[in-house]
PDB file of C-alpha atoms in Angstrom:
ATOM      1  CA  UNK A   1     -36.735 124.679 205.700  1.00  0.00           C
ATOM      2  CA  UNK A   2     -36.345 124.663 201.937  1.00  0.00           C
ATOM      3  CA  UNK A   3     -39.638 122.752 201.607  1.00  0.00           C
ATOM      4  CA  UNK A   4     -41.471 125.333 203.763  1.00  0.00           C
ATOM      5  CA  UNK A   5     -40.074 128.194 201.731  1.00  0.00           C
ATOM      6  CA  UNK A   6     -41.174 126.551 198.481  1.00  0.00           C
ATOM      7  CA  UNK A   7     -44.657 125.941 199.874  1.00  0.00           C
ATOM      8  CA  UNK A   8     -45.387 129.160 201.799  1.00  0.00           C
ATOM      9  CA  UNK A   9     -42.540 131.623 201.177  1.00  0.00           C
ATOM     10  CA  UNK A  10     -42.702 134.706 199.054  1.00  0.00           C
ATOM     11  CA  UNK A  11     -41.596 134.691 195.429  1.00  0.00           C
ATOM     12  CA  UNK A  12     -38.430 136.603 196.398  1.00  0.00           C
ATOM     13  CA  UNK A  13     -37.452 134.011 199.020  1.00  0.00           C
ATOM     14  CA  UNK A  14     -38.126 131.198 196.557  1.00  0.00           C
ATOM     15  CA  UNK A  15     -35.831 132.856 193.939  1.00  0.00           C
ATOM     16  CA  UNK A  16     -33.112 133.310 196.588  1.00  0.00           C
ATOM     17  CA  UNK A  17     -33.326 129.628 197.592  1.00  0.00           C
ATOM     18  CA  UNK A  18     -33.096 128.437 193.963  1.00  0.00           C
ATOM     19  CA  UNK A  19     -30.086 130.721 193.385  1.00  0.00           C
ATOM     20  CA  UNK A  20     -28.325 129.343 196.471  1.00  0.00           C
ATOM     21  CA  UNK A  21     -28.972 125.735 195.403  1.00  0.00           C
ATOM     22  CA  UNK A  22     -27.631 126.505 191.924  1.00  0.00           C
ATOM     23  CA  UNK A  23     -24.422 127.950 193.421  1.00  0.00           C
ATOM     24  CA  UNK A  24     -24.042 124.886 195.663  1.00  0.00           C
ATOM     25  CA  UNK A  25     -24.408 122.565 192.673  1.00  0.00           C
ATOM     26  CA  UNK A  26     -21.810 124.634 190.805  1.00  0.00           C
ATOM     27  CA  UNK A  27     -19.331 124.393 193.690  1.00  0.00           C
ATOM     28  CA  UNK A  28     -19.747 120.610 193.829  1.00  0.00           C
ATOM     29  CA  UNK A  29     -19.224 120.352 190.073  1.00  0.00           C
ATOM     30  CA  UNK A  30     -16.113 122.532 190.223  1.00  0.00           C
ATOM     31  CA  UNK A  31     -14.762 120.500 193.140  1.00  0.00           C
ATOM     32  CA  UNK A  32     -15.362 117.224 191.288  1.00  0.00           C
ATOM     33  CA  UNK A  33     -13.742 118.626 188.138  1.00  0.00           C
ATOM     34  CA  UNK A  34     -10.726 119.748 190.156  1.00  0.00           C
ATOM     35  CA  UNK A  35     -10.306 116.283 191.660  1.00  0.00           C
ATOM     36  CA  UNK A  36     -10.578 114.678 188.229  1.00  0.00           C
ATOM     37  CA  UNK A  37      -8.128 117.184 186.725  1.00  0.00           C
ATOM     38  CA  UNK A  38      -5.612 116.572 189.509  1.00  0.00           C
ATOM     39  CA  UNK A  39      -5.948 112.836 189.042  1.00  0.00           C
ATOM     40  CA  UNK A  40      -5.428 113.163 185.292  1.00  0.00           C
ATOM     41  CA  UNK A  41      -2.469 115.476 185.867  1.00  0.00           C
ATOM     42  CA  UNK A  42      -1.004 112.999 188.341  1.00  0.00           C
ATOM     43  CA  UNK A  43      -1.333 110.151 185.871  1.00  0.00           C
ATOM     44  CA  UNK A  44       0.208 112.288 183.145  1.00  0.00           C
ATOM     45  CA  UNK A  45       3.108 113.195 185.435  1.00  0.00           C
ATOM     46  CA  UNK A  46       3.668 109.559 186.372  1.00  0.00           C
ATOM     47  CA  UNK A  47       3.694 108.583 182.707  1.00  0.00           C
ATOM     48  CA  UNK A  48       6.056 111.454 181.947  1.00  0.00           C
ATOM     49  CA  UNK A  49       8.457 110.423 184.715  1.00  0.00           C
ATOM     50  CA  UNK A  50       8.331 106.814 183.567  1.00  0.00           C
ATOM     51  CA  UNK A  51       9.083 107.971 180.035  1.00  0.00           C
ATOM     52  CA  UNK A  52      11.919 110.157 181.301  1.00  0.00           C
ATOM     53  CA  UNK A  53      13.354 107.210 183.204  1.00  0.00           C
ATOM     54  CA  UNK A  54      13.194 105.007 180.105  1.00  0.00           C
ATOM     55  CA  UNK A  55      14.736 107.721 177.952  1.00  0.00           C
ATOM     56  CA  UNK A  56      17.398 108.370 180.574  1.00  0.00           C
ATOM     57  CA  UNK A  57      18.308 104.701 180.780  1.00  0.00           C
ATOM     58  CA  UNK A  58      18.362 104.413 176.996  1.00  0.00           C
ATOM     59  CA  UNK A  59      20.308 107.647 176.602  1.00  0.00           C
ATOM     60  CA  UNK A  60      22.828 106.619 179.256  1.00  0.00           C
ATOM     61  CA  UNK A  61      23.313 103.249 177.560  1.00  0.00           C
ATOM     62  CA  UNK A  62      23.819 104.929 174.188  1.00  0.00           C
ATOM     63  CA  UNK A  63      26.338 107.348 175.683  1.00  0.00           C
ATOM     64  CA  UNK A  64      28.204 104.518 177.408  1.00  0.00           C
ATOM     65  CA  UNK A  65      28.380 102.590 174.129  1.00  0.00           C
ATOM     66  CA  UNK A  66      29.882 105.626 172.393  1.00  0.00           C
ATOM     67  CA  UNK A  67      32.456 106.267 175.111  1.00  0.00           C
ATOM     68  CA  UNK A  68      33.573 102.874 176.390  1.00  0.00           C
ATOM     69  CA  UNK A  69      35.429 100.106 174.572  1.00  0.00           C
ATOM     70  CA  UNK A  70      33.234  97.148 173.530  1.00  0.00           C
ATOM     71  CA  UNK A  71      31.924  95.641 176.765  1.00  0.00           C
ATOM     72  CA  UNK A  72      29.776  92.860 178.176  1.00  0.00           C
ATOM     73  CA  UNK A  73      28.620  93.395 181.786  1.00  0.00           C
ATOM     74  CA  UNK A  74      26.951  89.981 182.120  1.00  0.00           C
ATOM     75  CA  UNK A  75      30.088  87.832 182.108  1.00  0.00           C
ATOM     76  CA  UNK A  76      31.611  85.779 184.919  1.00  0.00           C
ATOM     77  CA  UNK A  77      35.207  87.018 184.801  1.00  0.00           C
ATOM     78  CA  UNK A  78      36.602  90.584 184.853  1.00  0.00           C
ATOM     79  CA  UNK A  79      38.855  89.968 181.841  1.00  0.00           C
ATOM     80  CA  UNK A  80      35.771  89.344 179.715  1.00  0.00           C
ATOM     81  CA  UNK A  81      34.037  92.643 180.555  1.00  0.00           C
ATOM     82  CA  UNK A  82      36.342  94.560 178.202  1.00  0.00           C
ATOM     83  CA  UNK A  83      37.729  91.740 176.024  1.00  0.00           C
ATOM     84  CA  UNK A  84      41.405  92.073 175.134  1.00  0.00           C
ATOM     85  CA  UNK A  85      40.847  91.085 171.501  1.00  0.00           C
ATOM     86  CA  UNK A  86      38.397  93.976 171.093  1.00  0.00           C
ATOM     87  CA  UNK A  87      40.635  96.497 172.831  1.00  0.00           C
ATOM     88  CA  UNK A  88      43.523  96.081 170.398  1.00  0.00           C
ATOM     89  CA  UNK A  89      42.717  95.158 166.762  1.00  0.00           C
ATOM     90  CA  UNK A  90      44.864  92.427 165.206  1.00  0.00           C
ATOM     91  CA  UNK A  91      46.451  94.836 162.703  1.00  0.00           C
ATOM     92  CA  UNK A  92      47.618  96.998 165.622  1.00  0.00           C
ATOM     93  CA  UNK A  93      49.128  93.973 167.367  1.00  0.00           C
ATOM     94  CA  UNK A  94      51.012  93.183 164.162  1.00  0.00           C
ATOM     95  CA  UNK A  95      52.260  96.751 163.793  1.00  0.00           C
ATOM     96  CA  UNK A  96      53.478  96.763 167.416  1.00  0.00           C
ATOM     97  CA  UNK A  97      54.858  93.206 167.422  1.00  0.00           C
ATOM     98  CA  UNK A  98      58.532  94.211 167.506  1.00  0.00           C
ATOM     99  CA  UNK A  99      58.025  96.813 170.229  1.00  0.00           C
ATOM    100  CA  UNK A 100      55.913  94.407 172.296  1.00  0.00           C
ATOM    101  CA  UNK A 101      58.635  91.759 172.042  1.00  0.00           C
ATOM    102  CA  UNK A 102      61.223  94.292 173.214  1.00  0.00           C
ATOM    103  CA  UNK A 103      59.110  95.252 176.219  1.00  0.00           C
ATOM    104  CA  UNK A 104      58.397  91.625 177.118  1.00  0.00           C
ATOM    105  CA  UNK A 105      62.056  90.556 177.064  1.00  0.00           C
ATOM    106  CA  UNK A 106      63.928  93.706 178.143  1.00  0.00           C
ATOM    107  CA  UNK A 107      66.071  93.489 181.298  1.00  0.00           C
ATOM    108  CA  UNK A 108      65.306  95.715 184.252  1.00  0.00           C
ATOM    109  CA  UNK A 109      68.351  97.854 183.413  1.00  0.00           C
ATOM    110  CA  UNK A 110      66.565  99.000 180.249  1.00  0.00           C
ATOM    111  CA  UNK A 111      63.758 100.444 182.337  1.00  0.00           C
ATOM    112  CA  UNK A 112      66.167 102.890 183.987  1.00  0.00           C
ATOM    113  CA  UNK A 113      67.471 103.986 180.589  1.00  0.00           C
ATOM    114  CA  UNK A 114      63.968 104.496 179.238  1.00  0.00           C
ATOM    115  CA  UNK A 115      63.056 106.461 182.362  1.00  0.00           C
ATOM    116  CA  UNK A 116      66.053 108.814 182.036  1.00  0.00           C
ATOM    117  CA  UNK A 117      65.474 109.341 178.323  1.00  0.00           C
ATOM    118  CA  UNK A 118      61.716 109.808 178.694  1.00  0.00           C
ATOM    119  CA  UNK A 119      61.069 106.986 176.237  1.00  0.00           C
ATOM    120  CA  UNK A 120      58.009 105.747 178.109  1.00  0.00           C
ATOM    121  CA  UNK A 121      55.640 107.463 180.574  1.00  0.00           C
ATOM    122  CA  UNK A 122      55.619 106.621 184.271  1.00  0.00           C
ATOM    123  CA  UNK A 123      52.525 104.391 184.253  1.00  0.00           C
ATOM    124  CA  UNK A 124      54.090 102.235 181.512  1.00  0.00           C
ATOM    125  CA  UNK A 125      57.438 101.942 183.321  1.00  0.00           C
ATOM    126  CA  UNK A 126      55.707 101.081 186.606  1.00  0.00           C
ATOM    127  CA  UNK A 127      53.978  98.150 184.924  1.00  0.00           C
ATOM    128  CA  UNK A 128      57.115  97.028 183.127  1.00  0.00           C
ATOM    129  CA  UNK A 129      58.691  96.543 186.545  1.00  0.00           C
ATOM    130  CA  UNK A 130      55.835  94.208 187.436  1.00  0.00           C
ATOM    131  CA  UNK A 131      56.580  92.029 184.406  1.00  0.00           C
ATOM    132  CA  UNK A 132      59.713  90.620 186.043  1.00  0.00           C
ATOM    133  CA  UNK A 133      57.595  88.868 188.683  1.00  0.00           C
ATOM    134  CA  UNK A 134      55.727  86.907 186.012  1.00  0.00           C
ATOM    135  CA  UNK A 135      58.888  85.028 185.013  1.00  0.00           C
ATOM    136  CA  UNK A 136      58.990  83.375 188.456  1.00  0.00           C
ATOM    137  CA  UNK A 137      55.667  81.598 187.925  1.00  0.00           C
ATOM    138  CA  UNK A 138      55.338  77.828 188.315  1.00  0.00           C
ATOM    139  CA  UNK A 139      53.741  77.737 184.852  1.00  0.00           C
ATOM    140  CA  UNK A 140      56.328  79.290 182.512  1.00  0.00           C
ATOM    141  CA  UNK A 141      54.174  78.972 179.377  1.00  0.00           C
ATOM    142  CA  UNK A 142      51.256  80.773 181.011  1.00  0.00           C
ATOM    143  CA  UNK A 143      53.623  83.369 182.470  1.00  0.00           C
ATOM    144  CA  UNK A 144      55.140  84.003 179.046  1.00  0.00           C
ATOM    145  CA  UNK A 145      51.673  84.433 177.534  1.00  0.00           C
ATOM    146  CA  UNK A 146      50.623  86.889 180.245  1.00  0.00           C
ATOM    147  CA  UNK A 147      53.920  88.735 179.925  1.00  0.00           C
ATOM    148  CA  UNK A 148      53.425  89.238 176.187  1.00  0.00           C
ATOM    149  CA  UNK A 149      49.801  90.300 176.654  1.00  0.00           C
ATOM    150  CA  UNK A 150      50.797  92.972 179.176  1.00  0.00           C
ATOM    151  CA  UNK A 151      53.650  94.094 176.915  1.00  0.00           C
ATOM    152  CA  UNK A 152      51.180  94.485 174.041  1.00  0.00           C
ATOM    153  CA  UNK A 153      48.878  96.555 176.254  1.00  0.00           C
ATOM    154  CA  UNK A 154      51.770  98.769 177.362  1.00  0.00           C
ATOM    155  CA  UNK A 155      53.109  99.274 173.840  1.00  0.00           C
ATOM    156  CA  UNK A 156      49.690 100.380 172.606  1.00  0.00           C
ATOM    157  CA  UNK A 157      49.090 102.451 175.755  1.00  0.00           C
ATOM    158  CA  UNK A 158      52.324 104.398 175.235  1.00  0.00           C
ATOM    159  CA  UNK A 159      51.182 105.571 171.785  1.00  0.00           C
ATOM    160  CA  UNK A 160      47.704 106.405 173.077  1.00  0.00           C
ATOM    161  CA  UNK A 161      49.262 108.539 175.815  1.00  0.00           C
ATOM    162  CA  UNK A 162      51.400 110.262 173.181  1.00  0.00           C
ATOM    163  CA  UNK A 163      48.196 111.291 171.387  1.00  0.00           C
ATOM    164  CA  UNK A 164      46.535 112.236 174.683  1.00  0.00           C
ATOM    165  CA  UNK A 165      49.383 114.604 175.565  1.00  0.00           C
ATOM    166  CA  UNK A 166      49.473 116.389 172.209  1.00  0.00           C
ATOM    167  CA  UNK A 167      48.508 120.082 172.248  1.00  0.00           C
ATOM    168  CA  UNK A 168      45.676 121.021 169.908  1.00  0.00           C
ATOM    169  CA  UNK A 169      47.961 122.595 167.304  1.00  0.00           C
ATOM    170  CA  UNK A 170      50.145 119.456 167.130  1.00  0.00           C
ATOM    171  CA  UNK A 171      47.119 117.266 166.382  1.00  0.00           C
ATOM    172  CA  UNK A 172      46.594 119.364 163.246  1.00  0.00           C
ATOM    173  CA  UNK A 173      50.049 118.556 161.873  1.00  0.00           C
ATOM    174  CA  UNK A 174      50.498 116.263 158.898  1.00  0.00           C
ATOM    175  CA  UNK A 175      52.403 113.768 161.076  1.00  0.00           C
ATOM    176  CA  UNK A 176      51.213 114.363 164.653  1.00  0.00           C
ATOM    177  CA  UNK A 177      52.783 111.127 165.976  1.00  0.00           C
ATOM    178  CA  UNK A 178      56.174 110.758 164.254  1.00  0.00           C
ATOM    179  CA  UNK A 179      57.371 107.999 166.627  1.00  0.00           C
ATOM    180  CA  UNK A 180      54.270 105.848 166.126  1.00  0.00           C
ATOM    181  CA  UNK A 181      53.942 103.246 163.329  1.00  0.00           C
ATOM    182  CA  UNK A 182      51.743 104.577 160.477  1.00  0.00           C
ATOM    183  CA  UNK A 183      49.106 101.860 160.932  1.00  0.00           C
ATOM    184  CA  UNK A 184      48.759 102.702 164.617  1.00  0.00           C
ATOM    185  CA  UNK A 185      48.718 106.447 163.929  1.00  0.00           C
ATOM    186  CA  UNK A 186      45.913 106.099 161.392  1.00  0.00           C
ATOM    187  CA  UNK A 187      43.872 103.952 163.761  1.00  0.00           C
ATOM    188  CA  UNK A 188      44.292 106.358 166.694  1.00  0.00           C
ATOM    189  CA  UNK A 189      43.411 109.411 164.612  1.00  0.00           C
ATOM    190  CA  UNK A 190      40.368 107.695 163.114  1.00  0.00           C
ATOM    191  CA  UNK A 191      39.117 106.524 166.518  1.00  0.00           C
ATOM    192  CA  UNK A 192      39.868 109.478 168.764  1.00  0.00           C
ATOM    193  CA  UNK A 193      39.980 112.610 166.595  1.00  0.00           C
ATOM    194  CA  UNK A 194      37.699 114.203 164.010  1.00  0.00           C
ATOM    195  CA  UNK A 195      38.067 116.398 160.926  1.00  0.00           C
ATOM    196  CA  UNK A 196      35.919 119.530 161.100  1.00  0.00           C
ATOM    197  CA  UNK A 197      35.302 122.317 158.603  1.00  0.00           C
ATOM    198  CA  UNK A 198      37.202 125.548 159.070  1.00  0.00           C
ATOM    199  CA  UNK A 199      35.633 128.597 157.497  1.00  0.00           C
ATOM    200  CA  UNK A 200      32.367 129.033 155.657  1.00  0.00           C
ATOM    201  CA  UNK A 201      33.486 127.402 152.403  1.00  0.00           C
ATOM    202  CA  UNK A 202      34.067 124.037 154.041  1.00  0.00           C
ATOM    203  CA  UNK A 203      37.077 123.405 151.817  1.00  0.00           C
ATOM    204  CA  UNK A 204      39.569 123.573 154.661  1.00  0.00           C
ATOM    205  CA  UNK A 205      39.359 120.894 157.334  1.00  0.00           C
ATOM    206  CA  UNK A 206      41.296 120.710 160.577  1.00  0.00           C
ATOM    207  CA  UNK A 207      41.783 117.790 162.926  1.00  0.00           C
ATOM    208  CA  UNK A 208      40.606 118.154 166.507  1.00  0.00           C
ATOM    209  CA  UNK A 209      39.877 116.121 169.624  1.00  0.00           C
ATOM    210  CA  UNK A 210      36.526 117.050 171.154  1.00  0.00           C
ATOM    211  CA  UNK A 211      35.889 116.576 174.906  1.00  0.00           C
ATOM    212  CA  UNK A 212      33.801 113.483 174.103  1.00  0.00           C
ATOM    213  CA  UNK A 213      36.582 111.956 171.986  1.00  0.00           C
ATOM    214  CA  UNK A 214      39.099 112.796 174.704  1.00  0.00           C
ATOM    215  CA  UNK A 215      36.956 110.958 177.252  1.00  0.00           C
ATOM    216  CA  UNK A 216      36.655 108.042 174.854  1.00  0.00           C
ATOM    217  CA  UNK A 217      40.460 107.880 174.633  1.00  0.00           C
ATOM    218  CA  UNK A 218      40.755 107.978 178.433  1.00  0.00           C
ATOM    219  CA  UNK A 219      38.301 105.098 178.894  1.00  0.00           C
ATOM    220  CA  UNK A 220      40.162 102.957 176.367  1.00  0.00           C
ATOM    221  CA  UNK A 221      43.480 103.619 178.114  1.00  0.00           C
ATOM    222  CA  UNK A 222      42.030 102.787 181.535  1.00  0.00           C
ATOM    223  CA  UNK A 223      40.670  99.498 180.183  1.00  0.00           C
ATOM    224  CA  UNK A 224      44.196  98.572 179.042  1.00  0.00           C
ATOM    225  CA  UNK A 225      45.592  99.504 182.457  1.00  0.00           C
ATOM    226  CA  UNK A 226      42.992  97.339 184.205  1.00  0.00           C
ATOM    227  CA  UNK A 227      44.132  94.368 182.106  1.00  0.00           C
ATOM    228  CA  UNK A 228      47.751  95.056 183.105  1.00  0.00           C
ATOM    229  CA  UNK A 229      46.859  95.339 186.802  1.00  0.00           C
ATOM    230  CA  UNK A 230      44.729  92.207 187.035  1.00  0.00           C
ATOM    231  CA  UNK A 231      41.704  94.536 187.312  1.00  0.00           C
ATOM    232  CA  UNK A 232      42.836  96.209 190.539  1.00  0.00           C
ATOM    233  CA  UNK A 233      44.384  99.617 189.876  1.00  0.00           C
ATOM    234  CA  UNK A 234      45.707 102.210 192.319  1.00  0.00           C
ATOM    235  CA  UNK A 235      44.158 105.409 190.978  1.00  0.00           C
ATOM    236  CA  UNK A 236      46.613 107.792 192.655  1.00  0.00           C
ATOM    237  CA  UNK A 237      49.526 106.378 190.614  1.00  0.00           C
ATOM    238  CA  UNK A 238      47.938 107.581 187.357  1.00  0.00           C
ATOM    239  CA  UNK A 239      47.507 111.273 188.149  1.00  0.00           C
ATOM    240  CA  UNK A 240      50.803 112.402 186.571  1.00  0.00           C
ATOM    241  CA  UNK A 241      50.330 110.758 183.178  1.00  0.00           C
ATOM    242  CA  UNK A 242      46.618 111.538 182.936  1.00  0.00           C
ATOM    243  CA  UNK A 243      47.106 115.116 184.157  1.00  0.00           C
ATOM    244  CA  UNK A 244      44.123 115.056 186.508  1.00  0.00           C
ATOM    245  CA  UNK A 245      43.392 114.503 190.186  1.00  0.00           C
ATOM    246  CA  UNK A 246      42.608 111.104 191.670  1.00  0.00           C
ATOM    247  CA  UNK A 247      39.039 112.223 192.415  1.00  0.00           C
ATOM    248  CA  UNK A 248      38.453 113.051 188.748  1.00  0.00           C
ATOM    249  CA  UNK A 249      40.017 109.758 187.655  1.00  0.00           C
ATOM    250  CA  UNK A 250      37.815 107.978 190.169  1.00  0.00           C
ATOM    251  CA  UNK A 251      34.708 109.145 188.290  1.00  0.00           C
ATOM    252  CA  UNK A 252      36.039 107.591 185.093  1.00  0.00           C
ATOM    253  CA  UNK A 253      36.592 104.239 186.798  1.00  0.00           C
ATOM    254  CA  UNK A 254      33.143 104.321 188.416  1.00  0.00           C
ATOM    255  CA  UNK A 255      31.544 105.055 185.039  1.00  0.00           C
ATOM    256  CA  UNK A 256      33.290 101.922 183.715  1.00  0.00           C
ATOM    257  CA  UNK A 257      31.605  99.833 186.415  1.00  0.00           C
ATOM    258  CA  UNK A 258      34.507  99.663 188.880  1.00  0.00           C
ATOM    259  CA  UNK A 259      34.249  99.698 192.656  1.00  0.00           C
ATOM    260  CA  UNK A 260      36.535 102.238 194.354  1.00  0.00           C
ATOM    261  CA  UNK A 261      37.784 101.746 197.911  1.00  0.00           C
ATOM    262  CA  UNK A 262      40.292 103.569 200.076  1.00  0.00           C
ATOM    263  CA  UNK A 263      43.203 101.498 201.336  1.00  0.00           C
ATOM    264  CA  UNK A 264      46.107 102.220 203.656  1.00  0.00           C
ATOM    265  CA  UNK A 265      49.346 101.401 201.850  1.00  0.00           C
ATOM    266  CA  UNK A 266      52.859 101.367 203.274  1.00  0.00           C
ATOM    267  CA  UNK A 267      55.455 103.294 201.288  1.00  0.00           C
ATOM    268  CA  UNK A 268      58.788 102.822 202.998  1.00  0.00           C
ATOM    269  CA  UNK A 269      58.267 103.926 206.579  1.00  0.00           C
ATOM    270  CA  UNK A 270      55.174 105.973 205.784  1.00  0.00           C
ATOM    271  CA  UNK A 271      51.563 104.844 205.574  1.00  0.00           C
ATOM    272  CA  UNK A 272      49.358 106.654 203.084  1.00  0.00           C
ATOM    273  CA  UNK A 273      45.754 106.265 201.989  1.00  0.00           C
ATOM    274  CA  UNK A 274      45.210 105.433 198.331  1.00  0.00           C
ATOM    275  CA  UNK A 275      42.143 104.834 196.180  1.00  0.00           C
ATOM    276  CA  UNK A 276      41.963 101.477 194.434  1.00  0.00           C
ATOM    277  CA  UNK A 277      39.581 100.723 191.553  1.00  0.00           C
ATOM    278  CA  UNK A 278      38.476  97.095 191.159  1.00  0.00           C
ATOM    279  CA  UNK A 279      36.465  95.605 188.323  1.00  0.00           C
ATOM    280  CA  UNK A 280      34.190  92.859 189.647  1.00  0.00           C
ATOM    281  CA  UNK A 281      31.540  90.752 187.965  1.00  0.00           C
ATOM    282  CA  UNK A 282      28.705  90.972 187.314  1.00  0.00           C
ATOM    283  CA  UNK A 283      29.216  94.630 186.452  1.00  0.00           C
ATOM    284  CA  UNK A 284      26.519  97.131 187.382  1.00  0.00           C
ATOM    285  CA  UNK A 285      26.935 100.450 185.644  1.00  0.00           C
ATOM    286  CA  UNK A 286      25.822 103.522 187.638  1.00  0.00           C
ATOM    287  CA  UNK A 287      22.685 105.269 186.390  1.00  0.00           C
ATOM    288  CA  UNK A 288      22.263 108.960 187.305  1.00  0.00           C
ATOM    289  CA  UNK A 289      18.986 109.850 189.006  1.00  0.00           C
ATOM    290  CA  UNK A 290      16.291 111.913 187.300  1.00  0.00           C
ATOM    291  CA  UNK A 291      16.624 114.655 189.914  1.00  0.00           C
ATOM    292  CA  UNK A 292      20.356 114.922 189.253  1.00  0.00           C
ATOM    293  CA  UNK A 293      19.800 115.101 185.509  1.00  0.00           C
ATOM    294  CA  UNK A 294      17.081 117.764 185.914  1.00  0.00           C
ATOM    295  CA  UNK A 295      19.338 119.810 188.199  1.00  0.00           C
ATOM    296  CA  UNK A 296      22.192 119.603 185.694  1.00  0.00           C
ATOM    297  CA  UNK A 297      19.826 120.623 182.912  1.00  0.00           C
ATOM    298  CA  UNK A 298      18.536 123.623 184.872  1.00  0.00           C
ATOM    299  CA  UNK A 299      21.980 124.776 185.954  1.00  0.00           C
ATOM    300  CA  UNK A 300      23.732 123.937 182.731  1.00  0.00           C
TER     301      UNK A 300
END
């Protein structure tokens, strides 16, 4: 039909046909350009999501390094994930040597006295009671070594909990931890608090514990507790001393690479369900999804 119009049609019909063909060519070109643009946009989006995933993984790793004690997830034994020698510096062990010896050798009757006087928090006293079972081991030398190690963890933990419980105004005092050896106090303040400027001049500085530093302190304390509990900790027993619910504490343990399971435990004649956190190797740290991060970013 187009050929007949070109050969015999009027000039007007020929112009109309050429105009229609030009519009058709334009539509094809636009359609092709749209397909190409969508393809390029798709590739760009894929690259962007891949970059976001890499940045997320890197950012999560950096955050975990800032918050957690020194760790190695690729080890064969749970005790090597958060190595004991990196949890408590040697100078702190020396400063707490006398207290650790007292805890390791104290009779059970002392625990009752310490409980009545409020000398040690509940989670420390609970674990001191477990020390008595270590003396019945068939390998007394190994039992003595484990007993001292747990006592060292508990001595250090008690001073960390003292810092954790301090109100903000007490942290600003010249001696915020009067019952803690000076070496230990300095270490705790350097690790888990910060000096910030107060006022425009910047001459006055006050000591504070930011939410991030508070979380860092919590993770270090939980690592000590895992060592005391042979890396299987009942979360519900920590709620009083950590002043938070078991569900909130659970998130801390999961972030550390622990598995959390519910178990039925018998307490006297009653059976209750408790949450137990276990550190198993090799450790796989949870990585939040991109969608979850985007949602938090939008809402937050």
